[in-house]
């Protein structure tokens, strides 16, 4: 990794080091960070934390949580550690080498909150991604196994949060509904009239299965080609959280 940038999130409140070429954190990462309840306490785990695009903003938003990030790519993990140090998150954020396929056995039921932005595509379903993007875009672990790894690490009644493609919602729910309750889905649209491209999914482990809640859509832009919505700007600039009610 020859070139990196130091990018400011939340109008300079959080710094993140990222490669110039390859996967770079953006809206999906900020949506994931915003989806975490700022009143949360205890321990949180992000599986596949990359260079820290979600976990570092989350650490800013949730001061009462101790964060662990798991990352397979050693270069990205090193950048996440660099970002954690630059933001002064000493003892608050630890970055570990590993993946959804290598969750330590003693992590079972260990975390109060587990969140993730898994790779979006099955191998062979899209053209080969550009340099440095393979691990972020293509599943090295099937989505079903990735979700199960998250639930394995999550304590009973703990909170599961994921951002993913709207097209894969059925795959997500097929795994979640057998192991969790209070499932809530928030569709994210680019602008009014466009199909949902992303979903945020929240659930609580080992609770009794009940009716799924589908929330009112949220929009990133006021119209096609127009400015961002106030809702999206608040997430991007101010570190505002998402209201799941």
XYZ file of C-alpha atoms in Angstrom:
245
model
C 0.000 0.000 0.000
C 1.982 2.962 -1.292
C -0.370 5.908 -0.772
C -2.820 6.725 1.969
C -4.926 9.733 2.857
C -6.068 11.076 6.199
C -9.759 11.867 5.790
C -11.909 13.873 8.172
C -15.310 12.545 9.198
C -17.909 14.466 11.219
C -16.339 17.739 10.055
C -12.933 16.957 11.479
C -13.986 15.304 14.723
C -12.758 11.892 13.513
C -9.720 11.122 11.330
C -9.494 7.962 9.240
C -6.474 6.741 7.265
C -7.393 5.038 3.995
C -5.658 3.784 0.869
C -5.829 6.024 -2.183
C -6.603 2.957 -4.305
C -8.973 0.276 -3.113
C -11.957 0.324 -0.794
C -12.629 3.674 0.867
C -15.230 4.250 3.546
C -18.227 6.367 2.707
C -21.984 6.459 3.171
C -22.394 2.783 4.078
C -19.846 3.077 6.875
C -21.502 6.202 8.279
C -24.939 4.586 8.082
C -23.628 1.649 10.100
C -22.055 3.903 12.732
C -25.244 5.970 12.956
C -27.377 2.846 13.420
C -25.771 2.072 16.791
C -27.662 3.272 19.853
C -25.597 6.008 21.508
C -26.860 4.854 24.929
C -25.215 1.443 24.475
C -22.777 0.209 27.099
C -20.372 -2.700 27.484
C -18.424 -4.253 24.630
C -18.949 -4.044 20.883
C -17.461 -5.984 17.975
C -17.249 -5.047 14.306
C -16.472 -7.964 12.008
C -14.648 -6.757 8.905
C -13.722 -3.283 10.166
C -11.442 -2.385 7.245
C -9.489 0.813 7.852
C -11.945 1.910 10.531
C -14.593 3.706 8.482
C -17.404 2.615 10.810
C -15.726 1.632 14.069
C -13.901 4.942 14.576
C -16.991 7.134 14.031
C -18.900 4.672 16.247
C -16.319 5.108 18.999
C -16.851 8.871 18.793
C -20.637 8.445 19.054
C -20.688 5.768 21.792
C -18.289 6.812 24.564
C -19.485 4.123 26.991
C -18.537 1.215 24.734
C -15.217 -0.587 24.404
C -14.791 -1.560 20.751
C -13.037 -4.502 19.112
C -12.567 -4.639 15.354
C -11.738 -7.791 13.417
C -10.061 -7.415 10.028
C -8.615 -10.004 7.637
C -6.425 -7.644 5.552
C -3.302 -6.787 7.611
C -2.733 -3.513 5.752
C -6.261 -2.311 6.461
C -6.001 -3.445 10.077
C -2.791 -1.418 10.430
C -4.558 1.684 9.097
C -7.434 1.145 11.540
C -4.922 0.978 14.423
C -3.249 4.130 13.139
C -6.637 5.859 13.062
C -7.538 4.663 16.565
C -4.285 6.136 17.904
C -4.704 9.391 15.958
C -8.161 9.872 17.480
C -6.915 9.155 20.992
C -8.955 5.971 21.423
C -6.318 4.319 23.603
C -7.909 1.421 25.458
C -11.249 2.162 23.789
C -10.657 0.602 20.358
C -8.603 -2.518 19.658
C -8.062 -3.892 16.156
C -7.406 -7.611 15.809
C -6.369 -9.745 12.846
C -9.028 -12.254 11.801
C -12.291 -12.747 9.972
C -15.816 -14.093 10.278
C -14.333 -17.513 9.548
C -11.961 -17.388 12.522
C -13.972 -16.142 15.504
C -12.178 -17.343 18.670
C -14.123 -19.981 20.586
C -13.974 -17.952 23.795
C -15.816 -15.074 22.102
C -19.120 -16.935 22.282
C -21.789 -14.732 23.931
C -19.068 -12.167 24.702
C -20.307 -8.899 23.178
C -23.260 -6.640 23.940
C -23.316 -5.239 20.394
C -22.076 -6.774 17.129
C -22.199 -4.842 13.861
C -20.921 -5.273 10.321
C -20.882 -4.139 6.691
C -20.074 -7.482 5.000
C -18.908 -7.855 1.398
C -21.948 -7.399 -0.836
C -21.460 -9.884 -3.664
C -21.033 -13.623 -4.116
C -17.955 -14.601 -6.117
C -18.735 -14.823 -9.817
C -21.785 -12.565 -9.735
C -19.965 -9.354 -10.701
C -16.821 -8.526 -12.706
C -13.582 -8.677 -10.745
C -13.292 -5.546 -8.544
C -10.391 -3.160 -8.933
C -7.123 -3.398 -7.046
C -7.554 -3.483 -3.298
C -11.334 -3.970 -3.445
C -11.633 -7.753 -3.721
C -11.984 -8.447 0.001
C -14.446 -5.607 0.535
C -16.748 -6.470 -2.376
C -16.669 -10.276 -2.766
C -17.732 -12.772 -0.100
C -14.859 -14.823 1.278
C -17.349 -16.216 3.773
C -20.969 -16.885 2.717
C -23.390 -14.290 4.075
C -25.202 -16.956 6.119
C -21.961 -17.919 7.864
C -21.013 -14.269 8.379
C -24.321 -13.592 10.157
C -23.928 -16.739 12.234
C -20.453 -15.602 13.287
C -21.931 -12.297 14.442
C -24.634 -14.066 16.420
C -22.092 -16.473 17.916
C -20.138 -13.574 19.415
C -23.261 -11.708 20.539
C -24.597 -12.319 24.034
C -28.259 -13.291 24.502
C -30.467 -10.198 24.226
C -27.534 -8.317 22.688
C -28.011 -6.134 19.608
C -27.142 -7.123 16.023
C -26.782 -4.380 13.380
C -25.914 -4.798 9.698
C -25.901 -2.662 6.573
C -26.235 -4.540 3.305
C -27.744 -4.501 -0.166
C -31.538 -4.319 -0.173
C -31.473 -7.112 -2.758
C -30.098 -9.485 -0.110
C -32.684 -8.762 2.583
C -34.347 -12.161 2.151
C -31.014 -13.928 2.700
C -30.420 -11.951 5.885
C -33.871 -12.531 7.343
C -33.734 -16.264 6.586
C -30.857 -16.574 9.070
C -31.947 -13.984 11.615
C -35.546 -15.033 12.133
C -34.541 -18.418 13.562
C -32.163 -16.967 16.143
C -33.401 -13.511 17.089
C -36.367 -11.268 17.717
C -37.300 -7.594 17.521
C -36.105 -7.579 13.907
C -36.334 -4.094 12.421
C -35.512 -3.097 8.841
C -34.806 0.445 7.656
C -34.747 0.877 3.833
C -32.290 3.453 2.477
C -33.074 5.079 -0.893
C -30.897 7.406 -2.917
C -33.863 9.744 -3.534
C -37.693 9.637 -3.568
C -38.929 7.396 -6.355
C -35.747 5.321 -6.515
C -35.632 1.711 -5.382
C -33.993 0.990 -2.045
C -30.314 0.197 -2.549
C -29.406 -0.487 1.077
C -31.071 -1.791 4.199
C -30.103 -1.407 7.817
C -31.152 -4.444 9.828
C -31.284 -4.551 13.601
C -32.248 -7.498 15.818
C -31.740 -8.894 19.318
C -30.308 -12.349 19.808
C -32.301 -15.184 21.358
C -35.462 -13.184 21.838
C -38.754 -14.713 20.877
C -39.457 -14.346 17.193
C -42.224 -11.882 16.450
C -43.479 -9.623 13.649
C -40.735 -7.862 11.723
C -40.927 -4.058 11.714
C -40.379 -2.276 8.393
C -39.695 1.402 9.000
C -40.452 4.373 6.805
C -37.733 4.802 4.131
C -34.943 7.322 4.504
C -33.482 9.263 1.580
C -29.918 10.384 0.991
C -30.771 13.048 -1.628
C -33.773 15.342 -2.056
C -34.134 14.306 -5.705
C -32.040 12.744 -8.450
C -28.967 14.929 -8.878
C -30.055 17.241 -6.047
C -28.501 18.129 -2.688
C -28.328 15.728 0.232
C -31.268 15.620 2.581
C -31.002 17.209 6.004
C -31.207 13.700 7.466
C -28.180 12.537 5.472
C -26.207 15.702 6.252
C -26.819 15.254 9.979
C -25.399 11.727 9.796
C -22.443 12.817 7.677
C -21.476 16.068 9.370
C -22.750 15.922 12.930
C -22.566 12.258 13.838
C -26.328 12.101 14.357
C -27.835 8.733 15.171
C -30.688 6.902 13.500
C -34.074 6.901 15.213
C -35.258 3.287 15.145
C -38.672 4.251 16.490
